[in-house]
JSON list of C-alpha atoms in Angstrom, two decimals:
[
{"chain": "A", "resi": 1278, "resn": "MET", "atom": "CA", "xyz": [28.90, 30.09, 25.78]},
{"chain": "A", "resi": 1279, "resn": "ARG", "atom": "CA", "xyz": [26.33, 27.31, 25.87]},
{"chain": "A", "resi": 1280, "resn": "PRO", "atom": "CA", "xyz": [23.23, 27.99, 23.75]},
{"chain": "A", "resi": 1281, "resn": "ILE", "atom": "CA", "xyz": [19.78, 27.95, 25.29]},
{"chain": "A", "resi": 1282, "resn": "ASP", "atom": "CA", "xyz": [18.79, 24.97, 23.15]},
{"chain": "A", "resi": 1283, "resn": "ALA", "atom": "CA", "xyz": [21.87, 22.86, 23.96]},
{"chain": "A", "resi": 1284, "resn": "ILE", "atom": "CA", "xyz": [21.35, 19.10, 23.75]},
{"chain": "A", "resi": 1285, "resn": "SER", "atom": "CA", "xyz": [23.60, 16.11, 24.32]},
{"chain": "A", "resi": 1286, "resn": "ARG", "atom": "CA", "xyz": [25.05, 14.03, 21.54]},
{"chain": "A", "resi": 1287, "resn": "VAL", "atom": "CA", "xyz": [22.81, 11.17, 22.66]},
{"chain": "A", "resi": 1288, "resn": "GLU", "atom": "CA", "xyz": [19.73, 13.33, 22.04]},
{"chain": "A", "resi": 1289, "resn": "ALA", "atom": "CA", "xyz": [21.25, 14.54, 18.76]},
{"chain": "A", "resi": 1290, "resn": "ALA", "atom": "CA", "xyz": [21.59, 10.92, 17.65]},
{"chain": "A", "resi": 1291, "resn": "ARG", "atom": "CA", "xyz": [17.89, 10.34, 18.46]},
{"chain": "A", "resi": 1292, "resn": "ILE", "atom": "CA", "xyz": [16.84, 13.41, 16.45]},
{"chain": "A", "resi": 1293, "resn": "LEU", "atom": "CA", "xyz": [19.06, 12.44, 13.52]},
{"chain": "A", "resi": 1294, "resn": "GLY", "atom": "CA", "xyz": [18.09, 8.76, 13.64]},
{"chain": "A", "resi": 1295, "resn": "CYS", "atom": "CA", "xyz": [21.72, 7.65, 13.80]},
{"chain": "A", "resi": 1296, "resn": "SER", "atom": "CA", "xyz": [24.43, 6.48, 16.20]},
{"chain": "A", "resi": 1297, "resn": "ARG", "atom": "CA", "xyz": [26.54, 8.71, 18.46]},
{"chain": "A", "resi": 1298, "resn": "SER", "atom": "CA", "xyz": [29.56, 7.88, 16.32]},
{"chain": "A", "resi": 1299, "resn": "THR", "atom": "CA", "xyz": [27.73, 9.29, 13.29]},
{"chain": "A", "resi": 1300, "resn": "VAL", "atom": "CA", "xyz": [26.99, 12.47, 15.27]},
{"chain": "A", "resi": 1301, "resn": "ALA", "atom": "CA", "xyz": [30.72, 12.70, 16.06]},
{"chain": "A", "resi": 1302, "resn": "LYS", "atom": "CA", "xyz": [31.44, 12.27, 12.34]},
{"chain": "A", "resi": 1303, "resn": "TYR", "atom": "CA", "xyz": [29.06, 15.15, 11.51]},
{"chain": "A", "resi": 1304, "resn": "VAL", "atom": "CA", "xyz": [30.94, 17.33, 14.02]},
{"chain": "A", "resi": 1305, "resn": "ARG", "atom": "CA", "xyz": [34.33, 16.35, 12.53]},
{"chain": "A", "resi": 1306, "resn": "GLU", "atom": "CA", "xyz": [33.03, 17.11, 9.03]},
{"chain": "A", "resi": 1307, "resn": "GLY", "atom": "CA", "xyz": [31.76, 20.52, 10.17]},
{"chain": "A", "resi": 1308, "resn": "ARG", "atom": "CA", "xyz": [28.10, 19.68, 9.49]},
{"chain": "A", "resi": 1309, "resn": "LEU", "atom": "CA", "xyz": [27.43, 20.24, 13.22]},
{"chain": "A", "resi": 1310, "resn": "HIS", "atom": "CA", "xyz": [29.32, 22.47, 15.64]},
{"chain": "A", "resi": 1311, "resn": "SER", "atom": "CA", "xyz": [29.84, 21.88, 19.34]},
{"chain": "A", "resi": 1312, "resn": "ALA", "atom": "CA", "xyz": [27.99, 24.42, 21.43]},
{"chain": "A", "resi": 1313, "resn": "GLY", "atom": "CA", "xyz": [29.82, 25.68, 24.49]},
{"chain": "A", "resi": 1314, "resn": "THR", "atom": "CA", "xyz": [31.15, 22.35, 25.70]},
{"chain": "A", "resi": 1315, "resn": "ARG", "atom": "CA", "xyz": [32.45, 19.80, 23.28]},
{"chain": "A", "resi": 1316, "resn": "LEU", "atom": "CA", "xyz": [29.64, 17.42, 24.25]},
{"chain": "A", "resi": 1317, "resn": "SER", "atom": "CA", "xyz": [26.66, 19.70, 23.60]},
{"chain": "A", "resi": 1318, "resn": "LEU", "atom": "CA", "xyz": [25.08, 20.75, 20.32]},
{"chain": "A", "resi": 1319, "resn": "SER", "atom": "CA", "xyz": [22.40, 23.22, 19.28]},
{"chain": "A", "resi": 1320, "resn": "CYS", "atom": "CA", "xyz": [19.00, 21.51, 18.97]},
{"chain": "A", "resi": 1321, "resn": "ALA", "atom": "CA", "xyz": [18.02, 23.85, 16.14]},
{"chain": "A", "resi": 1322, "resn": "ALA", "atom": "CA", "xyz": [21.17, 22.97, 14.18]},
{"chain": "A", "resi": 1323, "resn": "VAL", "atom": "CA", "xyz": [20.62, 19.25, 14.74]},
{"chain": "A", "resi": 1324, "resn": "GLU", "atom": "CA", "xyz": [16.98, 19.49, 13.62]},
{"chain": "A", "resi": 1325, "resn": "GLN", "atom": "CA", "xyz": [18.05, 21.43, 10.53]},
{"chain": "A", "resi": 1326, "resn": "LEU", "atom": "CA", "xyz": [20.56, 18.72, 9.61]},
{"chain": "A", "resi": 1327, "resn": "ALA", "atom": "CA", "xyz": [17.92, 16.04, 10.24]},
{"chain": "A", "resi": 1328, "resn": "LEU", "atom": "CA", "xyz": [15.81, 17.52, 7.45]},
{"chain": "A", "resi": 1329, "resn": "SER", "atom": "CA", "xyz": [18.39, 16.24, 5.00]},
{"chain": "A", "resi": 1330, "resn": "VAL", "atom": "CA", "xyz": [19.82, 13.12, 6.65]},
{"chain": "A", "resi": 1331, "resn": "TYR", "atom": "CA", "xyz": [17.02, 11.63, 8.79]},
{"chain": "A", "resi": 1332, "resn": "PRO", "atom": "CA", "xyz": [16.12, 8.13, 7.50]},
{"chain": "A", "resi": 1333, "resn": "TRP", "atom": "CA", "xyz": [12.37, 8.51, 8.05]},
{"chain": "A", "resi": 1334, "resn": "ARG", "atom": "CA", "xyz": [11.43, 5.38, 6.08]},
{"chain": "A", "resi": 1335, "resn": "ARG", "atom": "CA", "xyz": [13.31, 3.25, 8.61]},
{"chain": "A", "resi": 1336, "resn": "ASP", "atom": "CA", "xyz": [11.26, 4.59, 11.52]},
{"chain": "A", "resi": 1337, "resn": "LEU", "atom": "CA", "xyz": [7.76, 4.17, 10.10]},
{"chain": "A", "resi": 1338, "resn": "ARG", "atom": "CA", "xyz": [6.81, 1.60, 12.73]},
{"chain": "A", "resi": 1339, "resn": "GLY", "atom": "CA", "xyz": [9.02, 2.74, 15.59]},
{"chain": "A", "resi": 1340, "resn": "ASP", "atom": "CA", "xyz": [7.53, 4.10, 18.80]},
{"chain": "A", "resi": 1341, "resn": "ALA", "atom": "CA", "xyz": [10.63, 5.90, 20.02]},
{"chain": "A", "resi": 1342, "resn": "SER", "atom": "CA", "xyz": [11.55, 8.02, 17.01]},
{"chain": "A", "resi": 1343, "resn": "TYR", "atom": "CA", "xyz": [11.79, 11.79, 17.38]},
{"chain": "A", "resi": 1344, "resn": "TRP", "atom": "CA", "xyz": [10.08, 12.42, 14.03]},
{"chain": "A", "resi": 1345, "resn": "VAL", "atom": "CA", "xyz": [6.94, 10.85, 12.59]},
{"chain": "A", "resi": 1346, "resn": "THR", "atom": "CA", "xyz": [5.33, 11.10, 9.16]},
{"chain": "A", "resi": 1347, "resn": "GLY", "atom": "CA", "xyz": [1.74, 12.09, 8.45]},
{"chain": "A", "resi": 1348, "resn": "GLN", "atom": "CA", "xyz": [0.19, 8.63, 8.78]},
{"chain": "A", "resi": 1349, "resn": "ARG", "atom": "CA", "xyz": [1.70, 8.08, 12.23]},
{"chain": "A", "resi": 1350, "resn": "ALA", "atom": "CA", "xyz": [0.98, 11.70, 13.24]},
{"chain": "A", "resi": 1351, "resn": "SER", "atom": "CA", "xyz": [-2.70, 11.32, 12.37]},
{"chain": "A", "resi": 1352, "resn": "GLY", "atom": "CA", "xyz": [-2.85, 8.19, 14.53]},
{"chain": "A", "resi": 1353, "resn": "ILE", "atom": "CA", "xyz": [-1.29, 9.95, 17.51]},
{"chain": "A", "resi": 1354, "resn": "LEU", "atom": "CA", "xyz": [-3.82, 12.79, 17.20]},
{"chain": "A", "resi": 1355, "resn": "GLY", "atom": "CA", "xyz": [-6.78, 10.54, 16.45]},
{"chain": "A", "resi": 1356, "resn": "VAL", "atom": "CA", "xyz": [-7.66, 12.31, 13.20]},
{"chain": "A", "resi": 1357, "resn": "ASN", "atom": "CA", "xyz": [-7.48, 11.24, 9.57]},
{"chain": "A", "resi": 1358, "resn": "VAL", "atom": "CA", "xyz": [-4.62, 12.34, 7.32]},
{"chain": "A", "resi": 1359, "resn": "ALA", "atom": "CA", "xyz": [-6.81, 14.88, 5.51]},
{"chain": "A", "resi": 1360, "resn": "ARG", "atom": "CA", "xyz": [-7.62, 16.62, 8.81]},
{"chain": "A", "resi": 1361, "resn": "LEU", "atom": "CA", "xyz": [-3.96, 16.49, 9.83]},
{"chain": "A", "resi": 1362, "resn": "ASN", "atom": "CA", "xyz": [-3.03, 18.25, 6.58]},
{"chain": "A", "resi": 1363, "resn": "GLN", "atom": "CA", "xyz": [-5.75, 20.87, 7.14]},
{"chain": "A", "resi": 1364, "resn": "LEU", "atom": "CA", "xyz": [-4.36, 21.64, 10.60]},
{"chain": "A", "resi": 1365, "resn": "ALA", "atom": "CA", "xyz": [-0.78, 21.79, 9.31]},
{"chain": "A", "resi": 1366, "resn": "ASN", "atom": "CA", "xyz": [-1.70, 23.95, 6.30]},
{"chain": "A", "resi": 1367, "resn": "ALA", "atom": "CA", "xyz": [-3.57, 26.36, 8.58]},
{"chain": "A", "resi": 1368, "resn": "GLY", "atom": "CA", "xyz": [-0.49, 26.73, 10.79]},
{"chain": "A", "resi": 1369, "resn": "ARG", "atom": "CA", "xyz": [-2.21, 25.06, 13.73]},
{"chain": "A", "resi": 1370, "resn": "LEU", "atom": "CA", "xyz": [0.15, 22.08, 13.81]},
{"chain": "A", "resi": 1371, "resn": "PRO", "atom": "CA", "xyz": [3.92, 22.53, 13.48]},
{"chain": "A", "resi": 1372, "resn": "PHE", "atom": "CA", "xyz": [5.87, 20.41, 11.01]},
{"chain": "A", "resi": 1373, "resn": "GLU", "atom": "CA", "xyz": [9.14, 20.46, 9.14]},
{"chain": "A", "resi": 1374, "resn": "THR", "atom": "CA", "xyz": [9.76, 19.36, 5.57]},
{"chain": "A", "resi": 1375, "resn": "HIS", "atom": "CA", "xyz": [12.45, 16.79, 4.77]},
{"chain": "A", "resi": 1376, "resn": "GLU", "atom": "CA", "xyz": [14.53, 17.60, 1.69]},
{"chain": "A", "resi": 1377, "resn": "ASP", "atom": "CA", "xyz": [12.59, 14.92, -0.21]},
{"chain": "A", "resi": 1378, "resn": "GLY", "atom": "CA", "xyz": [9.32, 16.78, 0.50]},
{"chain": "A", "resi": 1379, "resn": "THR", "atom": "CA", "xyz": [8.03, 14.51, 3.28]},
{"chain": "A", "resi": 1380, "resn": "ARG", "atom": "CA", "xyz": [6.42, 16.33, 6.19]},
{"chain": "A", "resi": 1381, "resn": "LEU", "atom": "CA", "xyz": [7.93, 15.40, 9.52]},
{"chain": "A", "resi": 1382, "resn": "TYR", "atom": "CA", "xyz": [6.19, 16.06, 12.83]},
{"chain": "A", "resi": 1383, "resn": "ARG", "atom": "CA", "xyz": [7.86, 16.06, 16.25]},
{"chain": "A", "resi": 1384, "resn": "ARG", "atom": "CA", "xyz": [6.38, 13.16, 18.21]},
{"chain": "A", "resi": 1385, "resn": "ASP", "atom": "CA", "xyz": [6.56, 15.03, 21.55]},
{"chain": "A", "resi": 1386, "resn": "GLN", "atom": "CA", "xyz": [4.70, 18.03, 20.13]},
{"chain": "A", "resi": 1387, "resn": "LEU", "atom": "CA", "xyz": [1.97, 15.75, 18.79]},
{"chain": "A", "resi": 1388, "resn": "ARG", "atom": "CA", "xyz": [1.59, 14.08, 22.18]},
{"chain": "A", "resi": 1389, "resn": "THR", "atom": "CA", "xyz": [1.24, 17.49, 23.82]},
{"chain": "A", "resi": 1390, "resn": "VAL", "atom": "CA", "xyz": [-1.46, 18.49, 21.31]},
{"chain": "A", "resi": 1391, "resn": "ALA", "atom": "CA", "xyz": [-3.24, 15.14, 21.73]},
{"chain": "A", "resi": 1392, "resn": "ASN", "atom": "CA", "xyz": [-3.20, 15.48, 25.53]},
{"chain": "A", "resi": 1393, "resn": "ALA", "atom": "CA", "xyz": [-4.54, 19.04, 25.31]},
{"chain": "A", "resi": 1394, "resn": "ARG", "atom": "CA", "xyz": [-7.33, 17.93, 22.97]},
{"chain": "A", "resi": 1395, "resn": "GLU", "atom": "CA", "xyz": [-8.24, 15.08, 25.30]},
{"chain": "A", "resi": 1396, "resn": "ALA", "atom": "CA", "xyz": [-8.26, 17.35, 28.36]},
{"chain": "A", "resi": 1397, "resn": "ARG", "atom": "CA", "xyz": [-10.42, 19.86, 26.52]},
{"chain": "A", "resi": 1398, "resn": "TRP", "atom": "CA", "xyz": [-13.09, 17.28, 25.71]},
{"chain": "A", "resi": 1399, "resn": "ASN", "atom": "CA", "xyz": [-13.09, 15.51, 29.10]}
]
């Protein structure tokens, strides 16, 4: 049965910051499991793996990465890093924590929040 959060291996590679062949390697190694069809994976499982393998330092200047760090997140929202941390600490802004302690924010979620803030003030 295909999970509700099924994603393609192409999207999994974007979330993990790696190639499709690396995603296939993670499946072979048992670090990821195919969901329903052999080509789909659980988004939640992929995001969980990303918290240990995602090379966030490589994507600090990228505009297409799935994850962003605090500095980039604050820029997307138009707030300073201190305010970003206040919002995250108060549970008003979702984030995940990489195994090295770095907070990672989903770029698409930040864009949604930024658009909502802009619409609210216009």
